[in-house]
Short mmCIF file of C-alpha atoms and ligand atoms in Angstrom, two decimals:
data_model
loop_
_atom_site.label_atom_id
_atom_site.label_comp_id
_atom_site.label_asym_id
_atom_site.label_seq_id
_atom_site.Cartn_x
_atom_site.Cartn_y
_atom_site.Cartn_z
CA MET A 1 -6.23 12.91 10.75
CA PRO A 2 -3.02 10.84 10.59
CA GLY A 3 0.35 12.26 11.65
CA PRO A 4 3.08 13.63 9.39
CA VAL A 5 4.05 11.88 6.16
CA LEU A 6 7.44 12.03 4.41
CA GLY A 7 7.06 12.32 0.61
CA ILE A 8 9.79 11.53 -1.92
CA GLU A 9 9.73 12.47 -5.64
CA THR A 10 12.31 11.47 -8.27
CA SER A 11 10.30 10.67 -11.41
CA CYS A 12 11.82 13.33 -13.70
CA ASP A 13 14.52 15.95 -13.22
CA GLU A 14 13.70 17.18 -9.73
CA THR A 15 14.93 15.38 -6.62
CA ALA A 16 12.49 16.32 -3.88
CA ALA A 17 11.51 15.41 -0.32
CA ALA A 18 8.98 17.00 2.02
CA VAL A 19 7.15 16.45 5.28
CA VAL A 20 3.44 17.34 5.47
CA THR A 21 1.19 16.91 8.52
CA GLY A 22 -2.22 15.26 8.51
CA GLU A 23 -3.76 18.74 8.72
CA GLY A 24 -1.88 19.91 5.63
CA ALA A 25 0.91 21.95 7.22
CA ILE A 26 4.07 21.81 5.10
CA LEU A 27 6.86 21.30 7.66
CA SER A 28 9.56 21.09 4.98
CA ASN A 29 9.71 21.01 1.17
CA VAL A 30 13.18 20.58 -0.32
CA VAL A 31 13.57 20.52 -4.11
CA MET A 32 16.84 20.11 -5.98
CA SER A 33 16.58 20.80 -9.71
CA GLN A 34 18.87 19.11 -12.23
CA ILE A 35 18.35 21.81 -14.88
CA GLU A 36 22.09 22.59 -15.07
CA GLU A 37 23.00 18.93 -15.67
CA HIS A 38 20.54 18.66 -18.58
CA ARG A 39 20.98 22.14 -20.09
CA PRO A 40 23.80 21.19 -22.51
CA TYR A 41 21.50 18.58 -24.08
CA GLY A 42 18.40 20.80 -24.34
CA GLY A 43 16.25 18.20 -22.57
CA VAL A 44 16.21 15.63 -19.76
CA VAL A 45 18.68 12.76 -20.29
CA PRO A 46 17.35 9.72 -18.35
CA GLU A 47 20.74 8.26 -17.40
CA ILE A 48 22.03 11.60 -16.14
CA ALA A 49 18.79 12.11 -14.18
CA ALA A 50 18.99 8.72 -12.43
CA ARG A 51 22.62 9.25 -11.44
CA ALA A 52 21.96 12.75 -10.16
CA HIS A 53 19.05 11.48 -8.02
CA VAL A 54 21.28 8.79 -6.45
CA GLU A 55 23.94 11.35 -5.58
CA VAL A 56 21.66 13.63 -3.55
CA ILE A 57 18.65 11.64 -2.36
CA ASP A 58 19.99 10.57 1.08
CA GLU A 59 21.14 14.07 1.94
CA LEU A 60 17.87 15.56 0.65
CA VAL A 61 15.68 13.26 2.76
CA ALA A 62 17.83 14.00 5.81
CA ARG A 63 17.42 17.74 5.14
CA ALA A 64 13.64 17.45 4.80
CA MET A 65 13.47 15.63 8.15
CA ALA A 66 15.84 18.10 9.85
CA GLU A 67 13.92 21.15 8.57
CA ALA A 68 10.69 19.56 9.78
CA GLY A 69 12.36 19.01 13.18
CA LEU A 70 11.23 15.39 13.25
CA ALA A 71 12.77 11.97 13.81
CA TYR A 72 11.67 9.04 11.64
CA ALA A 73 9.81 7.68 14.68
CA ASP A 74 7.52 10.74 14.54
CA LEU A 75 6.25 9.91 11.04
CA ALA A 76 2.89 8.26 10.41
CA ALA A 77 4.00 6.90 7.02
CA VAL A 78 6.50 7.22 4.17
CA ALA A 79 5.24 7.97 0.64
CA ALA A 80 7.26 7.82 -2.57
CA THR A 81 6.46 8.24 -6.27
CA ALA A 82 6.28 4.77 -7.86
CA GLY A 83 5.57 6.05 -11.41
CA PRO A 84 4.88 7.10 -14.07
CA GLY A 85 8.22 8.57 -15.10
CA LEU A 86 11.80 7.83 -16.08
CA ILE A 87 12.24 4.39 -14.59
CA GLY A 88 15.84 4.82 -13.36
CA GLY A 89 14.88 7.90 -11.39
CA VAL A 90 11.61 6.44 -10.08
CA LEU A 91 13.57 3.46 -8.72
CA VAL A 92 15.91 5.73 -6.75
CA GLY A 93 13.13 7.47 -4.83
CA LEU A 94 11.00 4.36 -4.48
CA MET A 95 13.83 2.27 -3.00
CA THR A 96 14.77 5.11 -0.66
CA GLY A 97 11.18 5.43 0.54
CA LYS A 98 10.86 1.70 1.08
CA ALA A 99 14.16 1.61 2.97
CA VAL A 100 13.11 4.45 5.31
CA ALA A 101 9.72 2.79 5.88
CA ALA A 102 11.29 -0.60 6.59
CA ALA A 103 13.98 0.78 8.88
CA SER A 104 11.52 2.89 10.88
CA GLY A 105 8.70 0.33 10.89
CA LYS A 106 6.25 2.78 9.26
CA PRO A 107 3.60 2.06 6.63
CA PHE A 108 4.67 2.63 3.02
CA ILE A 109 2.54 4.38 0.38
CA ALA A 110 3.32 4.11 -3.36
CA VAL A 111 2.05 7.31 -4.97
CA ASN A 112 1.18 7.83 -8.62
CA HIS A 113 2.98 11.05 -9.63
CA LEU A 114 -0.13 12.23 -11.49
CA GLU A 115 -2.24 11.71 -8.38
CA GLY A 116 0.27 13.89 -6.54
CA HIS A 117 -0.42 16.72 -9.03
CA ALA A 118 -4.17 16.02 -9.03
CA LEU A 119 -4.64 16.20 -5.24
CA CYS A 120 -2.11 18.95 -4.52
CA VAL A 121 -4.64 21.79 -4.73
CA ARG A 122 -6.38 20.31 -1.66
CA LEU A 123 -3.17 20.77 0.35
CA THR A 124 -3.47 24.55 0.22
CA GLU A 125 -7.18 25.15 -0.45
CA ALA A 126 -10.52 23.70 0.54
CA VAL A 127 -11.44 22.21 -2.84
CA ALA A 128 -14.05 19.46 -2.60
CA PHE A 129 -14.39 16.50 -4.96
CA PRO A 130 -15.29 16.35 -7.78
CA TYR A 131 -13.34 18.86 -9.86
CA LEU A 132 -11.91 19.09 -13.36
CA MET A 133 -8.13 19.00 -13.61
CA LEU A 134 -5.86 20.17 -16.41
CA LEU A 135 -2.33 18.88 -15.92
CA VAL A 136 0.14 20.55 -18.28
CA SER A 137 3.84 19.91 -17.80
CA GLY A 138 6.88 18.81 -19.77
CA GLY A 139 5.80 15.17 -19.57
CA HIS A 140 2.02 15.33 -19.25
CA CYS A 141 -0.97 16.94 -20.89
CA GLN A 142 -4.22 15.52 -19.55
CA LEU A 143 -7.74 16.48 -18.56
CA LEU A 144 -9.08 14.49 -15.62
CA ALA A 145 -12.31 14.41 -13.68
CA VAL A 146 -11.03 14.03 -10.11
CA GLU A 147 -13.90 12.30 -8.33
CA GLY A 148 -12.10 11.19 -5.16
CA VAL A 149 -8.81 9.76 -3.91
CA GLY A 150 -7.94 7.00 -6.39
CA ARG A 151 -10.99 7.83 -8.52
CA TYR A 152 -10.06 9.54 -11.75
CA ARG A 153 -11.67 9.65 -15.15
CA ARG A 154 -9.49 10.76 -18.01
CA LEU A 155 -11.42 13.00 -20.38
CA GLY A 156 -8.51 13.78 -22.67
CA THR A 157 -4.79 13.38 -23.20
CA THR A 158 -2.19 14.28 -25.79
CA ILE A 159 -1.81 11.90 -28.69
CA ASP A 160 1.80 13.02 -29.22
CA ASP A 161 3.75 15.73 -27.37
CA ALA A 162 2.97 17.30 -24.00
CA LEU A 163 2.45 21.06 -24.12
CA GLY A 164 5.58 21.82 -22.07
CA GLU A 165 7.54 19.65 -24.47
CA ALA A 166 6.17 21.73 -27.39
CA PHE A 167 7.30 24.93 -25.61
CA ASP A 168 10.74 23.38 -25.01
CA LYS A 169 11.08 22.22 -28.63
CA THR A 170 9.99 25.62 -29.94
CA ALA A 171 12.71 27.20 -27.80
CA LYS A 172 15.23 24.69 -29.10
CA ILE A 173 14.33 25.34 -32.76
CA LEU A 174 14.71 29.08 -32.14
CA SER A 175 17.92 28.61 -30.08
CA LEU A 176 16.40 30.42 -27.11
CA GLY A 177 17.75 28.12 -24.37
CA TYR A 178 16.44 25.56 -21.89
CA PRO A 179 13.96 25.04 -20.30
CA GLY A 180 12.03 26.73 -23.04
CA GLY A 181 8.64 27.61 -21.56
CA PRO A 182 9.56 30.80 -19.72
CA LEU A 183 11.85 31.92 -22.57
CA VAL A 184 9.13 31.45 -25.20
CA GLU A 185 6.67 33.34 -22.98
CA ARG A 186 9.12 36.21 -22.54
CA ALA A 187 9.89 36.41 -26.28
CA ALA A 188 6.19 36.17 -27.20
CA ALA A 189 5.43 39.28 -25.14
CA GLY A 190 7.28 41.39 -27.76
CA GLY A 191 5.98 39.53 -30.80
CA ASP A 192 3.23 39.88 -33.40
CA ALA A 193 1.03 36.77 -33.18
CA THR A 194 -0.52 37.39 -36.62
CA ARG A 195 2.61 37.43 -38.80
CA PHE A 196 2.98 33.63 -39.02
CA ALA A 197 -0.10 31.46 -39.58
CA LEU A 198 0.37 28.35 -37.45
CA PRO A 199 -2.07 25.41 -37.27
CA ARG A 200 -4.47 24.69 -34.36
CA PRO A 201 -4.32 20.87 -34.11
CA MET A 202 -7.55 19.21 -32.87
CA LEU A 203 -9.47 22.51 -32.77
CA GLY A 204 -13.21 21.86 -32.94
CA ARG A 205 -12.80 18.09 -32.86
CA GLU A 206 -15.07 15.97 -30.72
CA GLY A 207 -13.64 14.94 -27.35
CA CYS A 208 -10.84 16.52 -25.33
CA ASP A 209 -7.60 15.06 -26.73
CA PHE A 210 -4.63 17.28 -27.58
CA SER A 211 -1.97 17.16 -30.28
CA PHE A 212 1.05 19.45 -30.48
CA SER A 213 3.55 17.79 -32.80
CA GLY A 214 2.09 19.42 -35.93
CA LEU A 215 2.41 22.82 -34.28
CA LYS A 216 6.04 22.11 -33.49
CA THR A 217 6.69 21.10 -37.13
CA ALA A 218 5.01 24.32 -38.30
CA VAL A 219 7.30 26.32 -36.00
CA ARG A 220 10.29 24.59 -37.58
CA ARG A 221 9.01 25.43 -41.09
CA ALA A 222 8.40 29.06 -40.18
CA HIS A 223 11.92 29.27 -38.78
CA ASP A 224 13.56 27.45 -41.70
CA GLY A 225 11.76 29.76 -44.15
CA LEU A 226 13.77 32.70 -42.84
CA ASP A 227 17.35 33.46 -43.92
CA THR A 228 18.63 34.34 -40.48
CA ALA A 229 16.08 34.64 -37.73
CA THR A 230 16.34 38.00 -35.99
CA ALA A 231 15.21 38.53 -32.41
CA GLN A 232 11.99 40.08 -33.79
CA ASP A 233 11.40 37.08 -36.09
CA LYS A 234 11.79 34.76 -33.10
CA ALA A 235 9.46 36.90 -30.99
CA ASP A 236 6.82 36.80 -33.75
CA ILE A 237 7.10 33.00 -34.04
CA CYS A 238 6.84 32.62 -30.24
CA ALA A 239 3.76 34.86 -30.14
CA ALA A 240 2.15 32.86 -32.96
CA PHE A 241 3.01 29.58 -31.23
CA GLN A 242 1.61 30.73 -27.89
CA ALA A 243 -1.58 32.05 -29.49
CA ALA A 244 -2.09 28.73 -31.33
CA ALA A 245 -1.43 26.75 -28.15
CA GLY A 246 -3.85 29.04 -26.29
CA ASP A 247 -6.59 28.50 -28.88
CA VAL A 248 -6.14 24.73 -28.70
CA VAL A 249 -6.07 24.62 -24.88
CA ALA A 250 -9.14 26.88 -24.60
CA ASP A 251 -11.03 24.72 -27.10
CA ARG A 252 -10.10 21.36 -25.53
CA VAL A 253 -10.73 22.59 -22.00
CA GLY A 254 -14.04 24.09 -23.14
CA GLN A 255 -15.14 20.65 -24.31
CA ALA A 256 -14.08 19.10 -21.00
CA LEU A 257 -15.92 21.76 -18.97
CA GLU A 258 -19.09 20.93 -20.87
CA ILE A 259 -18.70 17.19 -20.30
CA PHE A 260 -17.84 17.67 -16.63
CA ALA A 261 -20.81 19.99 -16.01
CA ARG A 262 -23.13 17.52 -17.73
CA ASP A 263 -21.79 14.57 -15.70
CA HIS A 264 -21.77 16.43 -12.36
CA PRO A 265 -24.76 18.79 -12.52
CA ALA A 266 -25.20 19.33 -8.79
CA THR A 267 -21.62 20.11 -7.70
CA ALA A 268 -19.50 23.24 -7.39
CA ARG A 269 -17.77 23.94 -10.68
CA THR A 270 -14.02 24.08 -10.23
CA LEU A 271 -11.28 23.85 -12.85
CA VAL A 272 -7.85 23.14 -11.37
CA VAL A 273 -4.67 23.65 -13.39
CA ALA A 274 -1.23 22.35 -12.40
CA GLY A 275 2.14 21.50 -13.95
CA GLY A 276 4.98 23.77 -15.05
CA VAL A 277 3.06 25.22 -18.02
CA ALA A 278 0.45 26.56 -15.56
CA ALA A 279 3.02 29.29 -14.83
CA ASN A 280 2.38 30.80 -18.29
CA ARG A 281 0.39 34.02 -17.83
CA TYR A 282 -1.09 34.08 -21.31
CA LEU A 283 -2.40 30.52 -20.99
CA ARG A 284 -3.67 31.27 -17.48
CA ALA A 285 -5.69 34.18 -18.86
CA ARG A 286 -7.13 31.94 -21.60
CA LEU A 287 -8.07 29.34 -18.97
CA GLU A 288 -9.66 32.00 -16.73
CA ALA A 289 -11.78 33.12 -19.66
CA ALA A 290 -12.80 29.59 -20.67
CA ALA A 291 -13.64 28.67 -17.07
CA GLY A 292 -15.59 31.89 -16.48
CA ALA A 293 -17.62 31.46 -19.66
CA ALA A 294 -18.73 28.02 -18.49
CA GLY A 295 -19.50 29.12 -14.92
CA PHE A 296 -16.37 27.51 -13.45
CA THR A 297 -13.82 28.94 -11.01
CA LEU A 298 -10.16 28.46 -11.93
CA LYS A 299 -7.86 27.35 -9.12
CA ALA A 300 -4.17 26.52 -9.14
CA PRO A 301 -1.73 25.46 -6.45
CA PRO A 302 0.94 28.11 -5.69
CA PRO A 303 3.71 28.05 -8.37
CA ALA A 304 6.20 26.08 -6.23
CA LEU A 305 3.60 23.33 -5.81
CA CYS A 306 2.54 23.37 -9.50
CA THR A 307 5.90 21.97 -10.59
CA ASP A 308 7.32 18.67 -9.33
CA ASN A 309 7.84 18.63 -5.56
CA GLY A 310 7.81 16.33 -2.54
CA ALA A 311 4.94 18.05 -0.71
CA MET A 312 2.41 16.89 -3.29
CA ILE A 313 3.62 13.29 -2.84
CA ALA A 314 3.51 13.60 0.95
CA TRP A 315 -0.01 15.08 0.73
CA ALA A 316 -1.23 12.27 -1.56
CA GLY A 317 0.23 9.98 1.14
CA VAL A 318 -1.79 11.80 3.82
CA GLU A 319 -5.00 11.47 1.79
CA ARG A 320 -4.35 7.77 1.13
CA LEU A 321 -3.36 7.00 4.72
CA ALA A 322 -6.58 8.62 5.98
CA LEU A 323 -8.45 6.02 3.92
CA GLY A 324 -6.24 3.17 5.13
CA LEU A 325 -4.61 2.79 1.71
CA THR A 326 -1.03 1.58 2.21
CA ASP A 327 1.15 -0.57 -0.05
CA PRO A 328 3.49 -3.55 0.34
CA LEU A 329 7.25 -3.08 0.04
CA SER A 330 7.07 -5.32 -3.03
CA THR A 331 5.25 -2.57 -5.00
CA PRO A 332 7.11 -2.19 -8.33
CA ALA A 333 8.28 0.97 -10.07
CA ARG A 334 6.24 1.72 -13.18
CA ALA A 335 7.35 3.73 -16.22
CA ARG A 336 3.70 3.92 -17.33
CA TRP A 337 0.85 4.10 -14.85
CA PRO A 338 -2.38 5.69 -16.11
CA LEU A 339 -4.55 7.21 -13.38
CA ASP A 340 -7.65 5.99 -15.16
CA PRO A 341 -7.15 2.31 -16.03
CA ASP A 342 -10.39 2.32 -18.05
CA ALA A 343 -9.29 5.11 -20.40
CA ALA A 344 -8.60 3.91 -23.90
CA PRO A 345 -4.88 4.06 -24.71
CA ALA A 346 -4.08 7.28 -26.55
CA PRO A 347 -3.58 6.48 -30.23
CA GLY A 348 -0.30 8.34 -30.73
CA ALA A 349 3.31 7.62 -29.90
CA GLY A 350 5.30 9.26 -27.14
CA VAL A 351 2.44 9.40 -24.65
CA LYS A 352 3.75 9.26 -21.13
CA ALA A 353 0.70 7.99 -19.25
O1 KG4 B 401 5.91 20.41 -14.05
P1 KG4 B 401 7.28 20.68 -14.56
O2 KG4 B 401 8.22 21.51 -13.72
O3 KG4 B 401 8.07 19.36 -14.84
C1 KG4 B 401 7.51 18.27 -15.49
O4 KG4 B 401 7.57 18.29 -16.74
O5 KG4 B 401 7.02 17.36 -14.80
O6 KG4 B 401 7.09 21.35 -15.98
C2 KG4 B 401 8.18 21.76 -16.74
C3 KG4 B 401 7.65 22.24 -18.07
C4 KG4 B 401 8.73 22.51 -19.08
O7 KG4 B 401 8.37 21.96 -20.32
C5 KG4 B 401 8.75 24.04 -19.13
O8 KG4 B 401 9.19 24.56 -20.36
C6 KG4 B 401 7.29 24.36 -18.88
O9 KG4 B 401 6.89 23.44 -17.89
N1 KG4 B 401 7.11 25.74 -18.42
C7 KG4 B 401 6.43 26.68 -19.11
C8 KG4 B 401 6.56 27.89 -18.38
N2 KG4 B 401 7.30 27.64 -17.26
C9 KG4 B 401 7.63 26.30 -17.30
N3 KG4 B 401 5.76 26.62 -20.27
C10 KG4 B 401 5.19 27.74 -20.71
N4 KG4 B 401 5.27 28.94 -20.09
C11 KG4 B 401 5.95 29.06 -18.92
N5 KG4 B 401 6.04 30.25 -18.31
ZN1 ZN B 402 5.01 16.31 -12.73
#
């Protein structure tokens, strides 16, 4: 196993750096969230994100190294997210990673942010390839067959909004605050899911693609149909939204489980979920049920590693380095970078990868 790898992540609104050993020990994992900077706008503002990354990245990398108790000379390699994501932010982390690698004479590894999420479960648990992966965050909503390092087959993706984005927009429509996911979940707990009839986009359709923009529009209509939305009205809408999202996710994942089991008949059946939305307890329960019904075991990285972090980038670096996969310092930053280059482009607009 190679020695420790420094991982840097700046593709969205978290500035993060971590050091992970070749054996998977997390020596440090520093994450600085920009939530306060973006809160007044109810969403991530790319220019603000890029500037905020620049302001803290040097100090953050220094902290990750100090907490790990290592000098740059002790590293086996430096890994940084090279995409997909907000390009201004990606550039900040990528240039920093390249600079550290060049100055310390260490190999450089350009990590796909989605690969970071996809491999992260192997940092904390012995999960063998292949497995089925559901990645649900504010920017991504994909189902992937993870067949090995660098070997991914996309089974489904959203044709419009990511699920986290739909949670955030629902919260915005209902004036609940930002980020919306946890607030919608909390409100839904006291709501009646049957009062508002919301649509289940893509339910029962062939394949594993998702769509959430129609659901968001239906939430807006339900809200606009009320004179003044009371706390109970909002709770009922949240419960209806969450139930609809749960039905859609269970249906789409169910399709993917079937396809995966058919394509990999002789392997252990594991469904891995990651991304910020994986924190939602209702959706987790729906996923547990769907996985169990198909003979799969549901696994998820611990919450702090489900959301964006540096440890997952460092770990992807460890996995790549073990296979001799390093990258030149000329590697560009990429706003779009699908994990599965053979997957047909999703037909809708607003798809992140
Ligand atoms: O993975 P993440 O931290 O950042 C990226 O988008 O990459 O995910 C953040 C997203 C946000 O949309 C947030 O509203 C959602 O995850 N989220 C949740 C919950 N906690 C966070 N969505 C539903 N229920 C939650 N409990
Ligand atoms: Zn992410």
